[in-house]
């Protein structure tokens, strides 16, 4: 049985039996058929410690979604409150015409400011009549007709962050309304929360969404205030581990480090969310954006485009359309990659296991000058004598047939090289 099949079976059993949170009982390597003589494919005994997944748990949201991290687009990073049904329709069109939808970017997510300033006389949320005059149902129908999915936004508080009506204490009515409109995704924010513990505020919406009978992706945006990785895997499909990102190198790198802390808690059904992509918004260089996309993909973060896809540069499209990097993010093994060397410095090695007994390895130069970065086999959890074939995911070419002990490359300042490492024996795997 393949790794993907194993996870699907586990998740379906969890959904059908409502078994609650159940941690992984064995390490990543134990999921493979190992030779009786020892560890498979040249991995060391420390492999499972380096890529610990023991804190991952089966989620309690019965929608069978998020077997891999969500991909799509969100309005906030570029448009903020300047959203309208025309923008959403044009964005859906652009995802199709550019081919991004075919790569997996299928969620078209409306963030804050879609609703009127107050509820109706019946207590219902109402789309802003000026910017969404046709209503959300018509918009969902348009998006669905293109094979895409529509996302919407609300808040686990009295108001949203832009002071529109929140869903706190309205979870049942609002979830039923979202389902009736054909919504596929809910981003649930944390503003105006009345000081109520998020562990009390977020589960009621989970239960309400479950009760609608519609599969709606539940994205918790709690900002990492109460360390949601510790509890949100029993609540939603993803959970923000950090405050909002902004379009700067400092913000992006800081958030990457914060998200890295929670790597062992993520997996199929529930993912750590370091916030949306800033690629293409103009505040970072090409190298910095490529680093941003590489590390988000390696960390199994949601890949939610945050720029105006109707007016992308060729460089932006090149980055977000890299099929080989996207494949890392969407790999069926579902283990979040993490920092494995250079913890206290600016020359770093990040890595993570992939299906087929492969590894993704990123050499990330966060220094101010170009430098050589070395990935040592011991840091990756490989025996020093293991021969490894190496493929460069940005150059789209194979580099070495049988590298041993270590691999080095010169990386530009703020640049990131990304590779697939395939140990020699992996070619004999039946996965």
CSV table of C-alpha atoms in Angstrom, one decimal:
chain,number,residue,atom,x,y,z
A,1,UNK,CA,0.0,0.0,0.0
A,2,UNK,CA,1.3,3.5,-0.9
A,3,UNK,CA,2.0,6.2,1.7
A,4,UNK,CA,-0.9,8.2,0.2
A,5,UNK,CA,-3.3,5.3,0.5
A,6,UNK,CA,-2.2,4.8,4.1
A,7,UNK,CA,-3.1,8.3,5.0
A,8,UNK,CA,-6.4,8.3,3.2
A,9,UNK,CA,-7.4,5.2,5.0
A,10,UNK,CA,-6.4,6.7,8.3
A,11,UNK,CA,-8.3,9.9,7.7
A,12,UNK,CA,-11.5,8.1,6.5
A,13,UNK,CA,-11.5,5.9,9.5
A,14,UNK,CA,-11.1,8.9,11.8
A,15,UNK,CA,-14.0,10.7,10.1
A,16,UNK,CA,-16.3,7.6,10.1
A,17,UNK,CA,-15.6,6.6,13.7
A,18,UNK,CA,-15.3,10.1,15.2
A,19,UNK,CA,-12.3,8.7,17.0
A,20,UNK,CA,-10.9,12.2,18.0
A,21,UNK,CA,-7.2,13.0,18.1
A,22,UNK,CA,-4.9,10.1,17.7
A,23,UNK,CA,-1.2,10.7,17.4
A,24,UNK,CA,1.0,9.0,14.9
A,25,UNK,CA,2.1,5.7,16.5
A,26,UNK,CA,5.2,5.2,14.4
A,27,UNK,CA,7.8,7.4,12.8
A,28,UNK,CA,8.1,8.4,9.2
A,29,UNK,CA,10.5,5.5,8.3
A,30,UNK,CA,8.2,2.9,9.9
A,31,UNK,CA,5.7,3.7,7.2
A,32,UNK,CA,8.0,2.1,4.7
A,33,UNK,CA,8.8,-1.5,4.3
A,34,UNK,CA,12.2,-1.7,5.9
A,35,UNK,CA,14.8,-4.5,5.3
A,36,UNK,CA,15.1,-6.7,8.4
A,37,UNK,CA,18.8,-5.9,8.5
A,38,UNK,CA,18.3,-2.3,9.4
A,39,UNK,CA,17.1,1.2,8.3
A,40,UNK,CA,16.1,1.5,4.7
A,41,UNK,CA,17.7,3.5,1.9
A,42,UNK,CA,20.7,4.8,3.9
A,43,UNK,CA,18.8,6.7,6.6
A,44,UNK,CA,20.3,7.0,10.0
A,45,UNK,CA,18.7,6.1,13.4
A,46,UNK,CA,18.3,9.9,14.0
A,47,UNK,CA,16.0,10.3,11.0
A,48,UNK,CA,12.8,10.1,12.9
A,49,UNK,CA,14.1,12.5,15.5
A,50,UNK,CA,15.1,15.1,12.9
A,51,UNK,CA,11.7,14.9,11.2
A,52,UNK,CA,9.6,14.2,14.2
A,53,UNK,CA,5.8,13.9,13.5
A,54,UNK,CA,4.8,12.4,16.8
A,55,UNK,CA,2.7,15.4,17.8
A,56,UNK,CA,0.5,15.2,14.7
A,57,UNK,CA,-3.0,14.1,15.4
A,58,UNK,CA,-6.1,13.1,13.4
A,59,UNK,CA,-8.5,16.1,13.2
A,60,UNK,CA,-12.1,16.2,14.3
A,61,UNK,CA,-13.5,18.2,11.4
A,62,UNK,CA,-15.5,15.7,9.4
A,63,UNK,CA,-15.0,17.1,5.9
A,64,UNK,CA,-12.2,14.8,4.6
A,65,UNK,CA,-10.4,17.9,3.2
A,66,UNK,CA,-6.8,19.1,3.4
A,67,UNK,CA,-5.1,15.8,2.6
A,68,UNK,CA,-2.5,18.3,1.2
A,69,UNK,CA,-2.1,22.0,2.0
A,70,UNK,CA,-4.7,24.3,0.4
A,71,UNK,CA,-3.8,26.2,-2.8
A,72,UNK,CA,-5.6,29.2,-4.3
A,73,UNK,CA,-5.8,33.0,-4.0
A,74,UNK,CA,-6.8,35.4,-1.3
A,75,UNK,CA,-7.8,39.1,-1.8
A,76,UNK,CA,-6.3,40.7,1.4
A,77,UNK,CA,-2.6,41.1,0.8
A,78,UNK,CA,-3.0,43.2,-2.4
A,79,UNK,CA,-6.6,44.5,-2.3
A,80,UNK,CA,-7.4,44.8,1.4
A,81,UNK,CA,-10.9,46.2,1.6
A,82,UNK,CA,-11.1,47.1,-2.1
A,83,UNK,CA,-13.0,43.9,-3.0
A,84,UNK,CA,-16.0,43.4,-5.3
A,85,UNK,CA,-17.8,40.7,-7.2
A,86,UNK,CA,-16.2,42.0,-10.4
A,87,UNK,CA,-12.7,41.5,-8.9
A,88,UNK,CA,-13.6,38.0,-7.8
A,89,UNK,CA,-14.9,37.0,-11.2
A,90,UNK,CA,-11.9,38.5,-13.0
A,91,UNK,CA,-9.6,36.7,-10.6
A,92,UNK,CA,-11.3,33.4,-11.3
A,93,UNK,CA,-11.0,34.1,-15.0
A,94,UNK,CA,-7.3,34.8,-14.6
A,95,UNK,CA,-6.6,31.6,-12.6
A,96,UNK,CA,-8.1,29.7,-15.5
A,97,UNK,CA,-6.5,31.6,-18.4
A,98,UNK,CA,-3.0,31.6,-16.9
A,99,UNK,CA,-3.1,27.9,-16.2
A,100,UNK,CA,-2.7,28.4,-12.4
A,101,UNK,CA,-5.9,26.6,-11.7
A,102,UNK,CA,-4.5,23.5,-13.5
A,103,UNK,CA,-1.5,23.6,-11.1
A,104,UNK,CA,-3.8,23.4,-8.1
A,105,UNK,CA,-4.7,27.0,-7.3
A,106,UNK,CA,-8.4,26.3,-7.0
A,107,UNK,CA,-9.7,28.3,-4.0
A,108,UNK,CA,-10.8,31.9,-4.8
A,109,UNK,CA,-11.0,33.4,-1.3
A,110,UNK,CA,-12.8,36.7,-0.4
A,111,UNK,CA,-11.3,38.2,2.7
A,112,UNK,CA,-12.8,41.0,4.9
A,113,UNK,CA,-15.2,43.7,3.7
A,114,UNK,CA,-17.5,41.6,1.6
A,115,UNK,CA,-20.4,42.1,4.0
A,116,UNK,CA,-22.7,45.1,4.8
A,117,UNK,CA,-21.9,47.0,8.0
A,118,UNK,CA,-24.7,45.4,9.9
A,119,UNK,CA,-26.9,42.3,9.9
A,120,UNK,CA,-30.4,42.2,8.4
A,121,UNK,CA,-33.5,42.7,10.5
A,122,UNK,CA,-33.6,38.9,10.7
A,123,UNK,CA,-30.1,38.8,12.1
A,124,UNK,CA,-28.5,37.4,8.9
A,125,UNK,CA,-25.2,38.4,7.3
A,126,UNK,CA,-25.8,40.5,4.1
A,127,UNK,CA,-23.4,41.0,1.2
A,128,UNK,CA,-22.5,44.7,0.7
A,129,UNK,CA,-25.1,45.8,-1.9
A,130,UNK,CA,-22.6,48.2,-3.5
A,131,UNK,CA,-19.7,45.8,-4.1
A,132,UNK,CA,-21.5,42.5,-4.2
A,133,UNK,CA,-24.9,43.4,-5.7
A,134,UNK,CA,-25.6,40.0,-7.2
A,135,UNK,CA,-25.1,38.2,-3.9
A,136,UNK,CA,-22.7,35.4,-3.0
A,137,UNK,CA,-24.8,32.6,-4.5
A,138,UNK,CA,-24.5,34.0,-8.0
A,139,UNK,CA,-20.7,34.5,-7.4
A,140,UNK,CA,-20.3,31.0,-6.2
A,141,UNK,CA,-22.1,29.6,-9.2
A,142,UNK,CA,-19.8,31.6,-11.5
A,143,UNK,CA,-16.7,30.3,-9.7
A,144,UNK,CA,-17.9,26.7,-9.6
A,145,UNK,CA,-18.8,26.8,-13.3
A,146,UNK,CA,-15.0,27.2,-13.9
A,147,UNK,CA,-14.1,24.2,-11.7
A,148,UNK,CA,-12.9,26.5,-8.9
A,149,UNK,CA,-14.0,26.9,-5.3
A,150,UNK,CA,-15.2,30.0,-3.4
A,151,UNK,CA,-13.9,31.0,0.0
A,152,UNK,CA,-15.4,33.6,2.4
A,153,UNK,CA,-14.3,35.3,5.6
A,154,UNK,CA,-15.7,35.9,9.0
A,155,UNK,CA,-14.5,36.4,12.5
A,156,UNK,CA,-14.7,34.5,15.9
A,157,UNK,CA,-15.6,37.8,17.5
A,158,UNK,CA,-18.3,40.5,17.7
A,159,UNK,CA,-16.9,42.2,14.6
A,160,UNK,CA,-14.4,41.4,11.8
A,161,UNK,CA,-11.1,43.2,11.8
A,162,UNK,CA,-12.6,45.9,9.5
A,163,UNK,CA,-15.6,46.2,11.9
A,164,UNK,CA,-18.2,44.2,9.9
A,165,UNK,CA,-20.4,41.8,11.8
A,166,UNK,CA,-18.6,38.8,13.3
A,167,UNK,CA,-19.9,35.3,13.7
A,168,UNK,CA,-19.3,34.8,17.5
A,169,UNK,CA,-22.6,33.5,18.9
A,170,UNK,CA,-24.0,33.3,15.4
A,171,UNK,CA,-22.1,30.2,14.3
A,172,UNK,CA,-25.1,28.0,13.4
A,173,UNK,CA,-27.0,30.6,11.4
A,174,UNK,CA,-23.9,31.8,9.6
A,175,UNK,CA,-22.5,28.4,8.8
A,176,UNK,CA,-25.9,27.4,7.3
A,177,UNK,CA,-26.0,30.6,5.3
A,178,UNK,CA,-22.5,30.0,4.0
A,179,UNK,CA,-23.5,26.4,3.0
A,180,UNK,CA,-26.7,27.6,1.3
A,181,UNK,CA,-24.6,30.1,-0.8
A,182,UNK,CA,-22.3,27.3,-1.9
A,183,UNK,CA,-19.2,28.5,0.0
A,184,UNK,CA,-16.3,26.0,0.0
A,185,UNK,CA,-13.9,27.7,2.4
A,186,UNK,CA,-14.1,29.8,5.6
A,187,UNK,CA,-11.2,31.9,6.9
A,188,UNK,CA,-12.1,32.7,10.5
A,189,UNK,CA,-10.3,35.6,12.1
A,190,UNK,CA,-9.6,36.7,15.7
A,191,UNK,CA,-10.6,40.4,16.1
A,192,UNK,CA,-13.0,41.9,18.7
A,193,UNK,CA,-13.0,38.5,20.5
A,194,UNK,CA,-14.3,39.8,23.8
A,195,UNK,CA,-11.4,38.3,25.6
A,196,UNK,CA,-12.8,34.8,25.3
A,197,UNK,CA,-10.3,31.9,25.1
A,198,UNK,CA,-9.9,30.9,21.4
A,199,UNK,CA,-10.1,27.2,22.5
A,200,UNK,CA,-13.7,28.1,23.4
A,201,UNK,CA,-14.5,30.4,20.4
A,202,UNK,CA,-13.3,28.3,17.5
A,203,UNK,CA,-14.8,24.8,18.1
A,204,UNK,CA,-18.5,26.0,17.8
A,205,UNK,CA,-17.9,27.0,14.2
A,206,UNK,CA,-16.3,23.6,13.5
A,207,UNK,CA,-19.4,21.9,14.9
A,208,UNK,CA,-21.7,24.2,13.0
A,209,UNK,CA,-19.9,23.6,9.7
A,210,UNK,CA,-20.0,19.8,10.3
A,211,UNK,CA,-23.8,20.1,10.9
A,212,UNK,CA,-24.4,21.7,7.5
A,213,UNK,CA,-23.5,18.6,5.6
A,214,UNK,CA,-21.4,20.6,3.2
A,215,UNK,CA,-17.6,20.1,3.0
A,216,UNK,CA,-16.2,23.6,3.9
A,217,UNK,CA,-12.5,24.0,4.5
A,218,UNK,CA,-12.1,25.6,8.0
A,219,UNK,CA,-9.1,27.9,8.2
A,220,UNK,CA,-8.4,29.3,11.7
A,221,UNK,CA,-6.8,32.7,11.8
A,222,UNK,CA,-6.0,33.0,15.5
A,223,UNK,CA,-2.5,34.6,14.8
A,224,UNK,CA,-0.7,32.1,16.9
A,225,UNK,CA,-1.7,33.9,20.1
A,226,UNK,CA,-2.5,30.7,22.1
A,227,UNK,CA,-0.2,28.3,20.2
A,228,UNK,CA,-3.0,26.8,18.0
A,229,UNK,CA,-0.7,24.0,16.9
A,230,UNK,CA,-1.2,22.5,20.3
A,231,UNK,CA,-5.0,22.3,20.0
A,232,UNK,CA,-6.3,23.4,16.6
A,233,UNK,CA,-5.6,20.1,14.9
A,234,UNK,CA,-8.8,19.0,16.7
A,235,UNK,CA,-10.7,21.9,15.3
A,236,UNK,CA,-9.8,23.0,11.8
A,237,UNK,CA,-8.0,22.2,8.6
A,238,UNK,CA,-5.3,24.8,9.1
A,239,UNK,CA,-4.4,27.3,11.7
A,240,UNK,CA,-2.3,30.5,11.6
A,241,UNK,CA,0.8,30.1,13.7
A,242,UNK,CA,1.9,33.8,13.4
A,243,UNK,CA,0.7,37.4,13.1
A,244,UNK,CA,0.0,38.8,9.7
A,245,UNK,CA,2.8,38.8,7.1
A,246,UNK,CA,3.8,41.9,5.3
A,247,UNK,CA,5.7,42.3,2.0
A,248,UNK,CA,9.2,42.6,3.5
A,249,UNK,CA,12.2,40.3,3.9
A,250,UNK,CA,12.2,40.8,7.7
A,251,UNK,CA,8.6,39.9,8.1
A,252,UNK,CA,8.8,36.8,5.8
A,253,UNK,CA,12.0,35.4,7.5
A,254,UNK,CA,10.6,36.0,11.0
A,255,UNK,CA,7.4,34.2,10.2
A,256,UNK,CA,9.2,31.3,8.6
A,257,UNK,CA,11.2,30.8,11.9
A,258,UNK,CA,8.1,31.1,14.0
A,259,UNK,CA,6.2,28.5,11.9
A,260,UNK,CA,9.2,26.2,11.9
A,261,UNK,CA,8.7,25.6,15.7
A,262,UNK,CA,5.5,23.7,15.1
A,263,UNK,CA,6.6,21.3,12.3
A,264,UNK,CA,5.9,18.1,14.2
A,265,UNK,CA,2.2,19.1,14.7
A,266,UNK,CA,1.2,19.3,11.0
A,267,UNK,CA,0.0,16.6,8.6
A,268,UNK,CA,-2.8,15.5,6.3
A,269,UNK,CA,-6.1,17.1,7.4
A,270,UNK,CA,-4.5,19.9,9.4
A,271,UNK,CA,-1.6,22.3,8.5
A,272,UNK,CA,0.4,25.0,10.1
A,273,UNK,CA,-0.3,28.3,8.3
A,274,UNK,CA,2.4,31.1,8.3
A,275,UNK,CA,0.0,33.3,6.3
A,276,UNK,CA,-0.5,34.0,2.6
A,277,UNK,CA,2.1,34.5,-0.1
A,278,UNK,CA,3.4,38.0,-0.8
A,279,UNK,CA,5.1,36.9,-4.1
A,280,UNK,CA,4.5,39.6,-6.7
A,281,UNK,CA,3.4,42.5,-4.5
A,282,UNK,CA,6.6,44.5,-5.0
A,283,UNK,CA,8.2,44.7,-1.6
A,284,UNK,CA,10.9,42.0,-2.1
A,285,UNK,CA,13.4,41.1,-4.7
A,286,UNK,CA,13.2,38.2,-7.2
A,287,UNK,CA,15.6,36.2,-5.1
A,288,UNK,CA,13.7,36.9,-1.9
A,289,UNK,CA,10.3,36.0,-3.4
A,290,UNK,CA,11.8,32.8,-4.7
A,291,UNK,CA,13.1,32.0,-1.2
A,292,UNK,CA,9.6,32.8,0.2
A,293,UNK,CA,7.9,30.4,-2.2
A,294,UNK,CA,10.5,27.7,-1.7
A,295,UNK,CA,10.4,27.7,2.1
A,296,UNK,CA,6.5,27.9,2.2
A,297,UNK,CA,6.4,24.9,-0.1
A,298,UNK,CA,8.9,23.0,1.9
A,299,UNK,CA,7.0,23.8,5.2
A,300,UNK,CA,3.8,22.4,3.7
A,301,UNK,CA,2.3,25.8,4.2
A,302,UNK,CA,-0.9,26.8,2.4
A,303,UNK,CA,0.0,28.3,-1.0
A,304,UNK,CA,-2.5,31.1,-1.3
A,305,UNK,CA,-1.4,33.7,-3.8
A,306,UNK,CA,-1.7,37.3,-2.5
A,307,UNK,CA,-1.0,39.4,-5.6
A,308,UNK,CA,-3.2,40.6,-8.5
A,309,UNK,CA,-3.1,37.6,-10.8
A,310,UNK,CA,-4.8,39.6,-13.5
A,311,UNK,CA,-1.6,41.7,-13.9
A,312,UNK,CA,1.4,39.5,-12.9
A,313,UNK,CA,4.9,40.0,-14.1
A,314,UNK,CA,6.7,37.1,-15.9
A,315,UNK,CA,9.0,36.7,-12.9
A,316,UNK,CA,6.0,36.4,-10.5
A,317,UNK,CA,4.4,33.8,-12.7
A,318,UNK,CA,7.6,31.9,-13.1
A,319,UNK,CA,7.9,31.5,-9.3
A,320,UNK,CA,4.3,30.6,-8.4
A,321,UNK,CA,3.9,28.2,-11.4
A,322,UNK,CA,7.0,26.1,-10.7
A,323,UNK,CA,5.5,22.6,-10.9
A,324,UNK,CA,8.4,20.9,-9.2
A,325,UNK,CA,8.3,23.1,-6.2
A,326,UNK,CA,4.5,22.8,-6.0
A,327,UNK,CA,4.9,19.0,-6.0
A,328,UNK,CA,7.0,19.3,-2.9
A,329,UNK,CA,4.2,21.2,-1.1
A,330,UNK,CA,1.5,18.7,-2.3
A,331,UNK,CA,3.5,15.5,-1.7
A,332,UNK,CA,1.4,12.7,-0.4
A,333,UNK,CA,3.6,11.9,2.6
A,334,UNK,CA,2.5,15.2,4.2
A,335,UNK,CA,5.5,15.8,6.5
A,336,UNK,CA,6.4,19.5,7.1
A,337,UNK,CA,10.0,20.3,6.3
A,338,UNK,CA,12.0,22.2,8.8
A,339,UNK,CA,15.4,23.9,9.5
A,340,UNK,CA,18.0,21.2,10.1
A,341,UNK,CA,21.3,23.2,10.1
A,342,UNK,CA,22.3,26.8,10.7
A,343,UNK,CA,19.8,27.5,13.5
A,344,UNK,CA,21.8,30.4,14.9
A,345,UNK,CA,23.3,31.7,11.7
A,346,UNK,CA,22.3,33.1,8.3
A,347,UNK,CA,23.5,30.2,6.2
A,348,UNK,CA,20.8,27.6,6.7
A,349,UNK,CA,19.8,24.1,5.5
A,350,UNK,CA,16.1,23.2,5.5
A,351,UNK,CA,14.8,19.7,4.6
A,352,UNK,CA,11.9,17.3,4.8
A,353,UNK,CA,11.0,13.8,3.9
A,354,UNK,CA,8.9,13.1,0.7
A,355,UNK,CA,7.2,10.0,-0.6
A,356,UNK,CA,9.3,7.5,-2.4
A,357,UNK,CA,12.0,7.7,0.2
A,358,UNK,CA,13.2,11.1,-1.1
A,359,UNK,CA,14.1,14.3,0.7
A,360,UNK,CA,13.6,17.9,-0.3
A,361,UNK,CA,16.6,20.1,0.7
A,362,UNK,CA,16.8,23.9,0.6
A,363,UNK,CA,20.0,25.8,1.0
A,364,UNK,CA,18.9,29.3,2.2
A,365,UNK,CA,21.3,32.2,2.3
A,366,UNK,CA,19.9,34.9,4.7
A,367,UNK,CA,23.3,36.7,4.8
A,368,UNK,CA,24.1,40.0,3.1
A,369,UNK,CA,26.7,38.4,0.7
A,370,UNK,CA,26.8,35.4,-1.6
A,371,UNK,CA,28.2,32.3,0.2
A,372,UNK,CA,28.7,28.6,-0.1
A,373,UNK,CA,26.2,26.5,1.9
A,374,UNK,CA,26.9,22.8,2.7
A,375,UNK,CA,24.2,20.2,3.4
A,376,UNK,CA,25.9,17.4,5.5
A,377,UNK,CA,24.4,13.9,5.3
A,378,UNK,CA,24.4,13.7,9.1
A,379,UNK,CA,22.2,16.8,9.4
A,380,UNK,CA,19.8,15.3,6.8
A,381,UNK,CA,19.5,12.0,8.6
A,382,UNK,CA,21.5,10.1,6.0
A,383,UNK,CA,24.4,7.6,6.4
A,384,UNK,CA,27.6,9.3,5.3
A,385,UNK,CA,28.2,6.5,2.7
A,386,UNK,CA,24.8,6.8,1.1
A,387,UNK,CA,24.9,7.7,-2.6
A,388,UNK,CA,22.3,10.4,-3.5
A,389,UNK,CA,21.1,11.6,-6.8
A,390,UNK,CA,20.3,15.4,-6.8
A,391,UNK,CA,17.8,17.4,-8.9
A,392,UNK,CA,17.7,21.2,-8.9
A,393,UNK,CA,14.0,22.3,-8.7
A,394,UNK,CA,14.7,25.8,-10.0
A,395,UNK,CA,17.1,24.9,-12.8
A,396,UNK,CA,14.9,21.9,-13.6
A,397,UNK,CA,17.9,19.6,-14.1
A,398,UNK,CA,19.7,16.7,-12.6
A,399,UNK,CA,23.0,17.7,-11.0
A,400,UNK,CA,24.7,14.6,-9.5
A,401,UNK,CA,24.2,10.8,-9.8
A,402,UNK,CA,25.8,9.6,-6.6
A,403,UNK,CA,26.9,12.4,-4.2
A,404,UNK,CA,28.1,11.1,-0.8
A,405,UNK,CA,28.8,12.7,2.6
A,406,UNK,CA,27.8,16.3,1.7
A,407,UNK,CA,26.6,18.6,-1.0
A,408,UNK,CA,27.6,22.3,-1.4
A,409,UNK,CA,26.5,25.1,-3.6
A,410,UNK,CA,27.1,28.9,-3.8
A,411,UNK,CA,23.9,30.8,-3.1
A,412,UNK,CA,23.3,34.4,-3.7
A,413,UNK,CA,22.4,36.8,-0.9
A,414,UNK,CA,18.8,36.2,0.2
A,415,UNK,CA,18.6,33.4,-2.3
A,416,UNK,CA,17.4,29.8,-1.9
A,417,UNK,CA,18.4,26.7,-3.9
A,418,UNK,CA,16.0,23.8,-3.7
A,419,UNK,CA,16.7,20.2,-4.5
A,420,UNK,CA,15.3,16.7,-4.4
A,421,UNK,CA,17.7,14.1,-2.9
A,422,UNK,CA,17.0,10.5,-3.8
A,423,UNK,CA,19.2,8.0,-2.0
A,424,UNK,CA,20.5,5.3,-4.3
A,425,UNK,CA,18.5,2.4,-2.9
A,426,UNK,CA,15.2,4.4,-3.3
A,427,UNK,CA,15.1,3.3,-6.9
A,428,UNK,CA,14.2,-0.2,-5.7
A,429,UNK,CA,11.2,1.1,-3.7
A,430,UNK,CA,7.7,0.0,-4.7
A,431,UNK,CA,6.2,3.2,-3.4
